[in-house]
Coordinates of N, CA and C in Angstrom, one line a residue:
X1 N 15.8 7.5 24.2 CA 15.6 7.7 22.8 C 14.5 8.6 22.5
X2 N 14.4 9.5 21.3 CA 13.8 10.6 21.1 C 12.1 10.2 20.6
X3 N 11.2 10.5 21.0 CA 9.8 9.8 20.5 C 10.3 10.3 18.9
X4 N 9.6 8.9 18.2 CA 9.7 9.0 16.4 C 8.3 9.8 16.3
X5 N 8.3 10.2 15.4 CA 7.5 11.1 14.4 C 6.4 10.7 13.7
X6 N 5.0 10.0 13.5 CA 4.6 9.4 12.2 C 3.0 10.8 11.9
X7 N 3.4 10.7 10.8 CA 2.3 11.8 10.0 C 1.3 10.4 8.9
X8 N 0.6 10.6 9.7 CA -0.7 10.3 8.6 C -1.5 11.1 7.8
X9 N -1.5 10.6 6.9 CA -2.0 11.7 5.5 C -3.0 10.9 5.0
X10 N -4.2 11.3 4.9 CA -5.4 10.9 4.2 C -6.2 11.5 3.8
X11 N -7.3 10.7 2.9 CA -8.4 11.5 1.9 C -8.5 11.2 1.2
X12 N -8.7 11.6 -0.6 CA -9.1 10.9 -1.3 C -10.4 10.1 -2.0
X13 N -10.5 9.3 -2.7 CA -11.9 8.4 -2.7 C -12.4 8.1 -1.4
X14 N -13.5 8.5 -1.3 CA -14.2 8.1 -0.2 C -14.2 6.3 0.1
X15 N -14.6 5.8 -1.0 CA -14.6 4.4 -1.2 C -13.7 3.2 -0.1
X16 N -12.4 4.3 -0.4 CA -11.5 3.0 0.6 C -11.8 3.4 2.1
X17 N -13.1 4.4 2.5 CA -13.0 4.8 4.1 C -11.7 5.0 4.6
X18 N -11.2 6.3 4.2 CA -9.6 6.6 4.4 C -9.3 7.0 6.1
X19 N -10.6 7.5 6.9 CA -10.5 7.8 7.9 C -10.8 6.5 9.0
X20 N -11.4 5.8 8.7 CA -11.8 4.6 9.4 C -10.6 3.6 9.1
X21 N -9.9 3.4 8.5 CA -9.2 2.7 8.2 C -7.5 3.2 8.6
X22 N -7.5 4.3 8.7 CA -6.2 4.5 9.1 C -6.3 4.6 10.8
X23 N -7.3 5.1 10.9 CA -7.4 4.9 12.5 C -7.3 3.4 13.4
X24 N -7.4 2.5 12.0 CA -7.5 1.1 13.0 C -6.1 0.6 13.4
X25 N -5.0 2.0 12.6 CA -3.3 1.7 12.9 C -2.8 2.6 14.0
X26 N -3.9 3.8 14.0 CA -3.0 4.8 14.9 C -2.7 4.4 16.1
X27 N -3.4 3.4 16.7 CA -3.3 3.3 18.0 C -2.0 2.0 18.1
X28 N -1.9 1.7 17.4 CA -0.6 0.8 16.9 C 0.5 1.6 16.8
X29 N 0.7 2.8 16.6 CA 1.5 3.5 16.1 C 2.0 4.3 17.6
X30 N 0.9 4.7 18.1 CA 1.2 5.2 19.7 C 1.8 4.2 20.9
X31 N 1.0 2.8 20.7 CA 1.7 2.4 21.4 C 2.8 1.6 21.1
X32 N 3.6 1.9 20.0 CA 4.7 1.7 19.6 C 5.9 3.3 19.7
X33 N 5.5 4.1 21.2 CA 5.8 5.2 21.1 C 6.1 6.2 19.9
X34 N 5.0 6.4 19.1 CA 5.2 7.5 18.1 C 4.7 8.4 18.6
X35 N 4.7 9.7 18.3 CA 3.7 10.7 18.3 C 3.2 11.1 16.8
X36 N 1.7 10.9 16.7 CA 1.0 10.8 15.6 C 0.5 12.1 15.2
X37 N 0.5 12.4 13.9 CA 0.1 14.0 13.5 C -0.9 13.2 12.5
X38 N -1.8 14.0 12.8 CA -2.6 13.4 10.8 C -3.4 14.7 10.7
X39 N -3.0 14.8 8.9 CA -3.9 15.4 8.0 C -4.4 14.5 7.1
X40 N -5.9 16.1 6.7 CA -6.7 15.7 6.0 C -6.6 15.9 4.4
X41 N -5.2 16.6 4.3 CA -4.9 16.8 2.9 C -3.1 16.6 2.8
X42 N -3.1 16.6 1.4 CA -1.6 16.5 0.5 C -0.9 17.8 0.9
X43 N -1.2 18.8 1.5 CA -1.1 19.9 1.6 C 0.6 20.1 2.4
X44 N 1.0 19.3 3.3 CA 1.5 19.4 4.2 C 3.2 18.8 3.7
X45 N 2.6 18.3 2.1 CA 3.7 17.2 1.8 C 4.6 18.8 1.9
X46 N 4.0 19.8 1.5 CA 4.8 21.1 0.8 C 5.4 21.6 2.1
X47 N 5.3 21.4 2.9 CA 6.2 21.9 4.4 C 7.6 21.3 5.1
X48 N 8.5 21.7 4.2 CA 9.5 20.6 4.0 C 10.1 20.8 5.9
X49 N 9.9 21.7 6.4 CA 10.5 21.7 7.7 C 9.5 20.7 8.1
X50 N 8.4 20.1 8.3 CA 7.4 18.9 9.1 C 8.2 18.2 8.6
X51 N 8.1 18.0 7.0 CA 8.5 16.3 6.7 C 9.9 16.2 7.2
X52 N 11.3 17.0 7.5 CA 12.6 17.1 7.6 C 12.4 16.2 9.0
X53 N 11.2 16.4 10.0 CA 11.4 15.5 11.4 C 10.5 15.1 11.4
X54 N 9.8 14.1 10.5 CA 8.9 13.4 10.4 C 9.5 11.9 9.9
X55 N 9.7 10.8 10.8 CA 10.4 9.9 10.8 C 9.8 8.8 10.0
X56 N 7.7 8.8 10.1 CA 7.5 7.8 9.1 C 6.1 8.6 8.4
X57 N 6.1 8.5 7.4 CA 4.3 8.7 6.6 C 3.8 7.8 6.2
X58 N 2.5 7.8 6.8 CA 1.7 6.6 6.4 C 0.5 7.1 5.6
X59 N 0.4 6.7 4.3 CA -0.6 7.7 3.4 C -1.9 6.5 2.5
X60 N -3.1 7.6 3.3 CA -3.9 6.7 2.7 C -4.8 7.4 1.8
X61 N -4.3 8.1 0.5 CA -5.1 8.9 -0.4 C -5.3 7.9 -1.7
X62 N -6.2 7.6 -2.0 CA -6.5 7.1 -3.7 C -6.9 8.2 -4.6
X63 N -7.0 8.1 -5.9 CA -6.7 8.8 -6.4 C -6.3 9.7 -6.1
X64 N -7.0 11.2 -6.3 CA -6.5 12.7 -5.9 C -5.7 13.1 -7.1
X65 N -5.1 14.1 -6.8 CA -4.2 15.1 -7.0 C -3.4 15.6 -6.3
X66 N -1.8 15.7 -6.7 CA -0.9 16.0 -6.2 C -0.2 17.2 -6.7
X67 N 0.4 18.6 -6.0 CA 0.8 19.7 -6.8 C 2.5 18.7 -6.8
X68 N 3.3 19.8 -7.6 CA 4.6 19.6 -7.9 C 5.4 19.6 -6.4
X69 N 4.8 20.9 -5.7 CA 5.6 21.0 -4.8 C 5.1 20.5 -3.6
X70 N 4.4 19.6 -3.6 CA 4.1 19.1 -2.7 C 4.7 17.4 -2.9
X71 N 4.8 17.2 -3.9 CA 5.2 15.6 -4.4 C 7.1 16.3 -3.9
X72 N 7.7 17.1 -4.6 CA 8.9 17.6 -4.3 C 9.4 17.6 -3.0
X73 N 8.0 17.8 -1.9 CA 8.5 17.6 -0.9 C 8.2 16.4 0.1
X74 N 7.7 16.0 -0.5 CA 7.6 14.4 -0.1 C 8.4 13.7 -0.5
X75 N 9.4 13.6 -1.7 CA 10.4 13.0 -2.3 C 11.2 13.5 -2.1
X76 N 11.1 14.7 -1.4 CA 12.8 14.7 -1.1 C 13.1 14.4 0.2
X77 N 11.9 14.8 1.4 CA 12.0 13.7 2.6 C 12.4 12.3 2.7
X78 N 11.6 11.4 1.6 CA 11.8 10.4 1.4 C 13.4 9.9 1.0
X79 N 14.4 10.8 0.1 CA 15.5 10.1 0.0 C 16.2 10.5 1.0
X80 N 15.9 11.6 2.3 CA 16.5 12.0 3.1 C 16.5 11.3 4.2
X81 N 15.8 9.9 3.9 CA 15.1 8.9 5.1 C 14.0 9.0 5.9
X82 N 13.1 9.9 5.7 CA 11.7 9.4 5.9 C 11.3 8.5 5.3
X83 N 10.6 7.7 6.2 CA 9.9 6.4 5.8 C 8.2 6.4 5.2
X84 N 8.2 5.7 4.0 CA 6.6 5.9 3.2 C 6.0 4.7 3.2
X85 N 5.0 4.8 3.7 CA 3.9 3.1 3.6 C 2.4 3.3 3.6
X86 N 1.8 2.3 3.3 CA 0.4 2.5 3.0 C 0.3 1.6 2.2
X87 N -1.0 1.2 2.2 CA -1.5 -0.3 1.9 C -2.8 -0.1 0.4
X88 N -3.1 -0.6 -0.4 CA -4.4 -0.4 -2.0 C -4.1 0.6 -2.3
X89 N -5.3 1.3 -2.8 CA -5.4 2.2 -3.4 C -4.5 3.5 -2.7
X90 N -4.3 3.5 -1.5 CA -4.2 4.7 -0.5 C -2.5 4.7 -0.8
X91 N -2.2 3.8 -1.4 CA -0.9 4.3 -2.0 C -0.2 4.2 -3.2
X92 N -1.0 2.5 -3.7 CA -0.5 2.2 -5.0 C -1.5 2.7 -6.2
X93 N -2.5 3.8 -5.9 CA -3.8 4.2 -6.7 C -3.4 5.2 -6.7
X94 N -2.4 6.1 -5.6 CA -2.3 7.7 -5.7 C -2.2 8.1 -6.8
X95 N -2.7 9.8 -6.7 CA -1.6 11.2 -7.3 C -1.8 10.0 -9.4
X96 N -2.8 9.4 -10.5 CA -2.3 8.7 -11.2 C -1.5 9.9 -12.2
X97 N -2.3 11.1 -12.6 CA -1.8 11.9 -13.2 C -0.4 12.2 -13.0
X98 N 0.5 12.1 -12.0 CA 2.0 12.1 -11.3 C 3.1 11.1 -12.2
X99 N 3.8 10.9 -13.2 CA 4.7 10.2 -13.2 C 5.7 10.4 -12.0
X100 N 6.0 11.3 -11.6 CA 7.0 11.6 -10.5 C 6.5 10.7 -9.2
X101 N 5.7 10.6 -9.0 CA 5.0 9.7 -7.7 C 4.9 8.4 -8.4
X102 N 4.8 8.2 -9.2 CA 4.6 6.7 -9.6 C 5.9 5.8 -10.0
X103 N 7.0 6.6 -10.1 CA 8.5 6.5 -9.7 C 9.1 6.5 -8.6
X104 N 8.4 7.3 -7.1 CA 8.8 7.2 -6.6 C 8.4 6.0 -5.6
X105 N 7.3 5.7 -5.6 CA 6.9 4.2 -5.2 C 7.0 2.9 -6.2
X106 N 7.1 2.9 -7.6 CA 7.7 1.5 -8.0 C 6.9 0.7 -8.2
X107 N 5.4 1.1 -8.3 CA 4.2 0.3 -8.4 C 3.1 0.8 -8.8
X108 N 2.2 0.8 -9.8 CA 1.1 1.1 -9.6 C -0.3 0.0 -10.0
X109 N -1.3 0.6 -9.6 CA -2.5 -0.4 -9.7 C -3.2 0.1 -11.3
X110 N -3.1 -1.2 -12.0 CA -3.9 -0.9 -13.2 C -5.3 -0.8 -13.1
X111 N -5.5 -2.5 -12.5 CA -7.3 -3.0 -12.5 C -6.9 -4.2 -11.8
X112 N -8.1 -4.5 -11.2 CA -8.8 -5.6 -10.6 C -9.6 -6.3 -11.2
X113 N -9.5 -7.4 -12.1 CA -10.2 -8.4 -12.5 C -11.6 -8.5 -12.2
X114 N -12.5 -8.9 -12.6 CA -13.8 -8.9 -12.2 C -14.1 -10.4 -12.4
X115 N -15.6 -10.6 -11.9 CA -16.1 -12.1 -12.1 C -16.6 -12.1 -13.1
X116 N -16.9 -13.2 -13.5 CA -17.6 -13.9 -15.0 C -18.9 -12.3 -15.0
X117 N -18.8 -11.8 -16.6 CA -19.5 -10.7 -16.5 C -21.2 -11.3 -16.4
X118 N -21.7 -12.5 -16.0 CA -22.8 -12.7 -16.1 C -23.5 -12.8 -14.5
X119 N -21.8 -12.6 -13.7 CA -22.2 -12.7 -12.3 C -22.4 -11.2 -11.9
X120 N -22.2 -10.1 -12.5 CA -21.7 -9.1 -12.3 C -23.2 -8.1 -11.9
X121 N -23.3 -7.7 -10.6 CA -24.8 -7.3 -10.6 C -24.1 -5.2 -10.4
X122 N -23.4 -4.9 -10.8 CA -23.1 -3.7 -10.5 C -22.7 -2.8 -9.3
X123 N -22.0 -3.8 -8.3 CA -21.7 -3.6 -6.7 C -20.3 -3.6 -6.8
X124 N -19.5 -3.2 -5.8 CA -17.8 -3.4 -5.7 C -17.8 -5.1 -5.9
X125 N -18.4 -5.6 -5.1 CA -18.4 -6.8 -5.0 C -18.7 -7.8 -6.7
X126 N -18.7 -7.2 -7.5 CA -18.3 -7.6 -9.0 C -16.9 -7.7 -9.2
X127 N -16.0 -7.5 -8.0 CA -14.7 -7.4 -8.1 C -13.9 -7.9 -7.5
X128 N -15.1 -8.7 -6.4 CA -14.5 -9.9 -5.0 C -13.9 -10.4 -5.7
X129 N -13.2 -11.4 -5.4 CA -12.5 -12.6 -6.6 C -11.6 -13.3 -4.9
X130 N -11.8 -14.4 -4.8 CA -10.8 -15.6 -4.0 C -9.8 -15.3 -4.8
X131 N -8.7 -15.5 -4.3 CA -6.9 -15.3 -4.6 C -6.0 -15.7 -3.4
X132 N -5.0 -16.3 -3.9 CA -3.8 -16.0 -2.9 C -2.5 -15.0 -2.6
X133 N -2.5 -14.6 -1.7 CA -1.3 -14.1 -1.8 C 0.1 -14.9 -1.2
X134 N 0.9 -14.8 -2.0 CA 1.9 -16.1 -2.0 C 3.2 -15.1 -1.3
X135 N 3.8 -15.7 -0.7 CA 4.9 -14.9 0.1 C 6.4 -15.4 -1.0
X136 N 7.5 -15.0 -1.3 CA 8.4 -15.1 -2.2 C 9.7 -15.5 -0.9
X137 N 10.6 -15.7 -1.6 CA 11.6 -16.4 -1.3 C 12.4 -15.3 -0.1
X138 N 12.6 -14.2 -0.7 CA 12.8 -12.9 -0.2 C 11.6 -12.9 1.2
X139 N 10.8 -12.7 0.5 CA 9.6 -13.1 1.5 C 9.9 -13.3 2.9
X140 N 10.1 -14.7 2.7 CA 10.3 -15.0 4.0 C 11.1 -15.0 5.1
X141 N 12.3 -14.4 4.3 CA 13.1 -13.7 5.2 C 13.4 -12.4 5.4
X142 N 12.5 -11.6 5.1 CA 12.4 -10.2 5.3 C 11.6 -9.9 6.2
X143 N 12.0 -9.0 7.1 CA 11.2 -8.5 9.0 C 10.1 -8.6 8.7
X144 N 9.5 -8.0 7.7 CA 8.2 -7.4 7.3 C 7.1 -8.6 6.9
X145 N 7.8 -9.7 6.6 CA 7.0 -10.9 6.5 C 7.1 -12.4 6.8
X146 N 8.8 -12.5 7.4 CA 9.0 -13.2 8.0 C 8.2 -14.0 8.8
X147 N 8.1 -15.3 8.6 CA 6.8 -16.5 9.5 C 5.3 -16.5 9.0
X148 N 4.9 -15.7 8.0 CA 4.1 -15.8 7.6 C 3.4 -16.2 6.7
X149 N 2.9 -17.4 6.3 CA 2.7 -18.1 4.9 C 1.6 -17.2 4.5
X150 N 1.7 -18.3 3.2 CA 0.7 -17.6 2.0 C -0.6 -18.0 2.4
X151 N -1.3 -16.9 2.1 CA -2.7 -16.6 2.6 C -3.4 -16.1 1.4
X152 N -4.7 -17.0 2.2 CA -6.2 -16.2 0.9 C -7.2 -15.0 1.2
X153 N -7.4 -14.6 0.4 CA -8.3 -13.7 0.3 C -9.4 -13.5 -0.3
X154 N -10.9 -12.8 -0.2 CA -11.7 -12.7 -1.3 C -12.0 -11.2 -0.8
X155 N -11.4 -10.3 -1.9 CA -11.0 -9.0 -2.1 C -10.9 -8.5 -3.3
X156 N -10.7 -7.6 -3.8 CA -10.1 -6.9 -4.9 C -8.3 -7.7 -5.2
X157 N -8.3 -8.2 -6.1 CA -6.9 -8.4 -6.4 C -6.5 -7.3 -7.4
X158 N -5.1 -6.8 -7.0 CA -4.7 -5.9 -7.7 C -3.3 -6.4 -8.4
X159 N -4.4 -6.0 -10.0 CA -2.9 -6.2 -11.2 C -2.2 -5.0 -11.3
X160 N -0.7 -5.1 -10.6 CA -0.1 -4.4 -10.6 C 1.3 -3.6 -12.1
X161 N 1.5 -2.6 -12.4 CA 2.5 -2.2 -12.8 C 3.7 -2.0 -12.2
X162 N 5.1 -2.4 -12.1 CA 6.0 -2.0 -11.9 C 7.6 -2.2 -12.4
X163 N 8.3 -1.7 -11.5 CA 9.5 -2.1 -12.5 C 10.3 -2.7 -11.2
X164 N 11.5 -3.3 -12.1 CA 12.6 -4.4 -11.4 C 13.3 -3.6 -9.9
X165 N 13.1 -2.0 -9.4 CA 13.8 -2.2 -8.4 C 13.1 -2.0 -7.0
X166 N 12.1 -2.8 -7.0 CA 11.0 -2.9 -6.1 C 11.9 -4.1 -5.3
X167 N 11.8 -4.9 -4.4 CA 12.0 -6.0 -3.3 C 10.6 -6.7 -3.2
X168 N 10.6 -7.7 -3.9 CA 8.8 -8.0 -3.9 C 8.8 -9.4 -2.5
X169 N 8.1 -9.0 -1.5 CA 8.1 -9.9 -0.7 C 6.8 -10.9 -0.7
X170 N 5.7 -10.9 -1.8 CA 4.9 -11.6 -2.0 C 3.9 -11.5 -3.4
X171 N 3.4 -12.1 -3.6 CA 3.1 -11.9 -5.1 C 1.2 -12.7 -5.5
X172 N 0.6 -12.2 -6.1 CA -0.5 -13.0 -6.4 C -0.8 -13.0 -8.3
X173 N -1.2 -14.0 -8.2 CA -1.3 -14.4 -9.8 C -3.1 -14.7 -10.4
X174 N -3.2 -13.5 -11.6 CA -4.1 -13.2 -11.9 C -4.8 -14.6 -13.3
X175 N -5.3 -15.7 -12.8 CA -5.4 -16.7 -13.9 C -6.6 -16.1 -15.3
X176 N -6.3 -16.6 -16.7 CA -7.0 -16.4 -17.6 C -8.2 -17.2 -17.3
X177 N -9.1 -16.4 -17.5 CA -10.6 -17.1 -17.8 C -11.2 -16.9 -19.4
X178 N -12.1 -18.0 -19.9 CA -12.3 -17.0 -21.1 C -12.9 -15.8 -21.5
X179 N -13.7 -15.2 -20.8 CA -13.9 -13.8 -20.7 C -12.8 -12.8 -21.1
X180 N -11.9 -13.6 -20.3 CA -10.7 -12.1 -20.1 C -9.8 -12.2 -21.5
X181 N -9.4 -11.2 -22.0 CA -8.5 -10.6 -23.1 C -6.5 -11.3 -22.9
X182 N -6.8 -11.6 -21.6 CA -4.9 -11.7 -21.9 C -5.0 -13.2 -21.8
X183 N -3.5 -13.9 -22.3 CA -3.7 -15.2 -23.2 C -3.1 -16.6 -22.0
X184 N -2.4 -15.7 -20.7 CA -1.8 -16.5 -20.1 C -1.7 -16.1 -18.8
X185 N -1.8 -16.8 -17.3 CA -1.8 -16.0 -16.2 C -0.5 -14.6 -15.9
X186 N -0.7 -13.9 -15.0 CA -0.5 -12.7 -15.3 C 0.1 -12.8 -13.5
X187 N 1.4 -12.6 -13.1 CA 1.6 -12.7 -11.6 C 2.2 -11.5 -11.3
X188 N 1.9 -10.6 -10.6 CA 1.8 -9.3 -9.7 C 2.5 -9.2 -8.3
X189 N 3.5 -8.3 -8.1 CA 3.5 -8.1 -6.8 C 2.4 -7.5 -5.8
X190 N 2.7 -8.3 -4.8 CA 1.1 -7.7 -3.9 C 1.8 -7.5 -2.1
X191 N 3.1 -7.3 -2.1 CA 3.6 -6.7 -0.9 C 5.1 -6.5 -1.4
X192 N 5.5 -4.9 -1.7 CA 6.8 -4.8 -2.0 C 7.6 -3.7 -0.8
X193 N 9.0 -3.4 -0.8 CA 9.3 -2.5 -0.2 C 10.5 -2.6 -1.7
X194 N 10.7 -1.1 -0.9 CA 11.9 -0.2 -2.2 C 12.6 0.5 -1.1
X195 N 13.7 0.5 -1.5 CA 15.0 1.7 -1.1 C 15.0 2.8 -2.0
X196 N 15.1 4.2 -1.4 CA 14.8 5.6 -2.2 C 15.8 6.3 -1.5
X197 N 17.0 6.3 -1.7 CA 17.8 7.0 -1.3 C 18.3 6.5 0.4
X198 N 17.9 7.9 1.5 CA 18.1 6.5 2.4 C 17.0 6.5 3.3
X199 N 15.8 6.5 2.0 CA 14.6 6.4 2.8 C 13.7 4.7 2.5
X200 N 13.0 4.5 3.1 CA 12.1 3.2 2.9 C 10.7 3.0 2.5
X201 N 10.7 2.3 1.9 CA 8.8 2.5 1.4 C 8.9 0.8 1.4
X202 N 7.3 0.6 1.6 CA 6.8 0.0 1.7 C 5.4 -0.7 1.3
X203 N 4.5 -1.0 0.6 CA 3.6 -1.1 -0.5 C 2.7 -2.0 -0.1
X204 N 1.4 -2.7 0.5 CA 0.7 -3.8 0.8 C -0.3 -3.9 0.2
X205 N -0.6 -4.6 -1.1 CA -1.9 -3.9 -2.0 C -2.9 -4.5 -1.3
X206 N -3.3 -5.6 -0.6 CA -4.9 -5.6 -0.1 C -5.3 -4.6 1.1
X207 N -6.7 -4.5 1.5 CA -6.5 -3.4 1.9 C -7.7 -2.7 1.6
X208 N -8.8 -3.5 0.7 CA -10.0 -2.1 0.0 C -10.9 -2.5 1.2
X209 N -10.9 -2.6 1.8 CA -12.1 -2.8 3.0 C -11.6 -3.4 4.4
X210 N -12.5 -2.6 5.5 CA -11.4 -2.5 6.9 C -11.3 -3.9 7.1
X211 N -12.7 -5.1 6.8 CA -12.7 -6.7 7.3 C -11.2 -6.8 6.9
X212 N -10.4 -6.7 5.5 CA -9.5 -6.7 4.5 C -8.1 -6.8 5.7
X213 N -8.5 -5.5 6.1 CA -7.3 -4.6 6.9 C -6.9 -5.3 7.9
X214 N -8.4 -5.9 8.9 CA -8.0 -6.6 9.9 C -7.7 -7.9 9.7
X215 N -7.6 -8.6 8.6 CA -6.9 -10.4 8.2 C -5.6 -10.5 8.8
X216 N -5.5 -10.9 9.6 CA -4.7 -11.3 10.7 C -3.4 -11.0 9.8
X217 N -2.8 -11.7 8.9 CA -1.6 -11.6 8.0 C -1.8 -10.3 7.2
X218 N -2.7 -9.3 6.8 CA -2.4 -8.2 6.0 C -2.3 -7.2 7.2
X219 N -3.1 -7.0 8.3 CA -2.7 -6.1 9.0 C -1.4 -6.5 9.9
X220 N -0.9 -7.8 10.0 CA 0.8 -7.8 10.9 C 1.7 -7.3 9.5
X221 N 1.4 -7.6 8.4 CA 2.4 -7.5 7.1 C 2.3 -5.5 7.6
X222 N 1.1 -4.3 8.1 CA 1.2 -3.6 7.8 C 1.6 -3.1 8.9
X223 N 1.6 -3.5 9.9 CA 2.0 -3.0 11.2 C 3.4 -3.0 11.1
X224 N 3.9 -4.0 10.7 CA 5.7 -4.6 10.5 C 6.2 -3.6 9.8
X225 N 5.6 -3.4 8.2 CA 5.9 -2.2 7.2 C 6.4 -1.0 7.8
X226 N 5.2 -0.5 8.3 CA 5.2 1.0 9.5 C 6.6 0.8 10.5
X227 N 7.1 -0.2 11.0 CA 8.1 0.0 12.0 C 9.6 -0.3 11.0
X228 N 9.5 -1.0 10.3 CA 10.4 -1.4 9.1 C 11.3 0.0 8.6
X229 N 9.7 0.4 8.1 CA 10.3 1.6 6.9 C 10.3 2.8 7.7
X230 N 10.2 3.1 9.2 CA 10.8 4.1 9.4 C 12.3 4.5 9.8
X231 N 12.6 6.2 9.8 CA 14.0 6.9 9.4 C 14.6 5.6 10.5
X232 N 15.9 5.3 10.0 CA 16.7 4.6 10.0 C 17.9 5.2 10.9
X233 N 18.7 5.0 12.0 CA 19.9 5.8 12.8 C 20.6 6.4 12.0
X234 N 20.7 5.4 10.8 CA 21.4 6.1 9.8 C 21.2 6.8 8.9
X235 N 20.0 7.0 8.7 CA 19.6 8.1 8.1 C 19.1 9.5 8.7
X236 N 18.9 9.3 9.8 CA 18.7 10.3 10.7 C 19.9 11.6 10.9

């Protein structure tokens, strides 16, 4: 069988350590026989001959900016069955200026709740919050998360946007405090995958810090993702 392909794409906010953090997968990725390419820019999405034999992209940019023809050529790899995954901000924060990317993943991050503003001393950590992430019915029978119960965390929880044709394999629920403005708890997907033609994506919102990365259950949810969502026999 032909060694697979995987392109890592990073940069972005410094904040989510895009370089430290993707590295804690590449060697996961190698010895899962890939051969790993990584850039340091969006630049490459425009080189539609790479993406054409590039089997999975793993992208860990927050915010940024995305040109047309570089999103064009990432989305059209993608329904061609290249596989897209990436975990917080490094995927569900991308490109926000982009409606076209925010369609093509099915999710995005609005905000992360904060603590009682009287705890709040002006650190990321005004944004820790304990949470669970709860695995869904789907969940548990899908590769990607199969055997894995619901697990806690004290991280950024992300309230997500999205629409009905995501596959939500786990979910966390954002409760009213009186502080906060909305009237009733608020429940979010927090591990989805999507079908894009006959490509695969993949979405794992925790993730803002490497301790995050390595939690036994977020990093197998991301390792699984990466082997999941790549090109497919049949899409090849």
């Amino acid at each position: 069988m032909a060694q697979r392909r995987a392109l890592v794409v990073r940069g972005g906010w410094e904040g989510h350590q895009p370089v430290k953090a993707t590295e804690l997968f590449i060697p996961f990725l190698e010895r899962n026989d890939y051969a790993v390419r990584v850039e340091e820019t969006t630049e490459i999405y425009a080189d539609a001959a790479e993406l054409a034999g590039t089997d999975l992209v793993v992208q860990c940019v927050t915010m940024s900016q995305i040109t047309p023809e570089q999103l064009a050529g990432l989305s059209t790899a993608v329904v061609a069955g290249t596989g897209f995954t990436g975990w917080h901000g490094g995927i569900a924060d991308s490109f926000r200026a982009s409606s076209d990317y925010l369609h093509l993943v099915g999710g995005q991050f609005a905000t992360h709740p904060g603590k009682e503003p009287c705890e709040r001393h002006g650190g990321e950590q005004d944004n820790f919050l304990p949470y669970r992430v709860n695995i869904t019915e789907l969940g548990r029978e899908h590769p990607v998360t199969a055997g894995i119960e619901d697990f806690d965390l004290v991280t950024e929880q992300y309230w997500v946007l999205h629409d009905d044709l995501i596959d939500v394999l786990a979910t966390t629920t954002h409760p009213t405090r009186e502080w906060h403005p909305w009237p009733r708890p608020v429940t979010s997907p927090a591990i989805w995958t999507r079908h894009w033609g006959a490509g695969r994506i993949v979405v794992t919102t925790p993730g803002h810090s490497l301790d995050v990365l390595e939690h036994p259950s977020v990093r197998t949810v991301i390792e699984r993702g990466m082997l999941w969502a790549t090109r497919t026999a049949s899409a090849s």
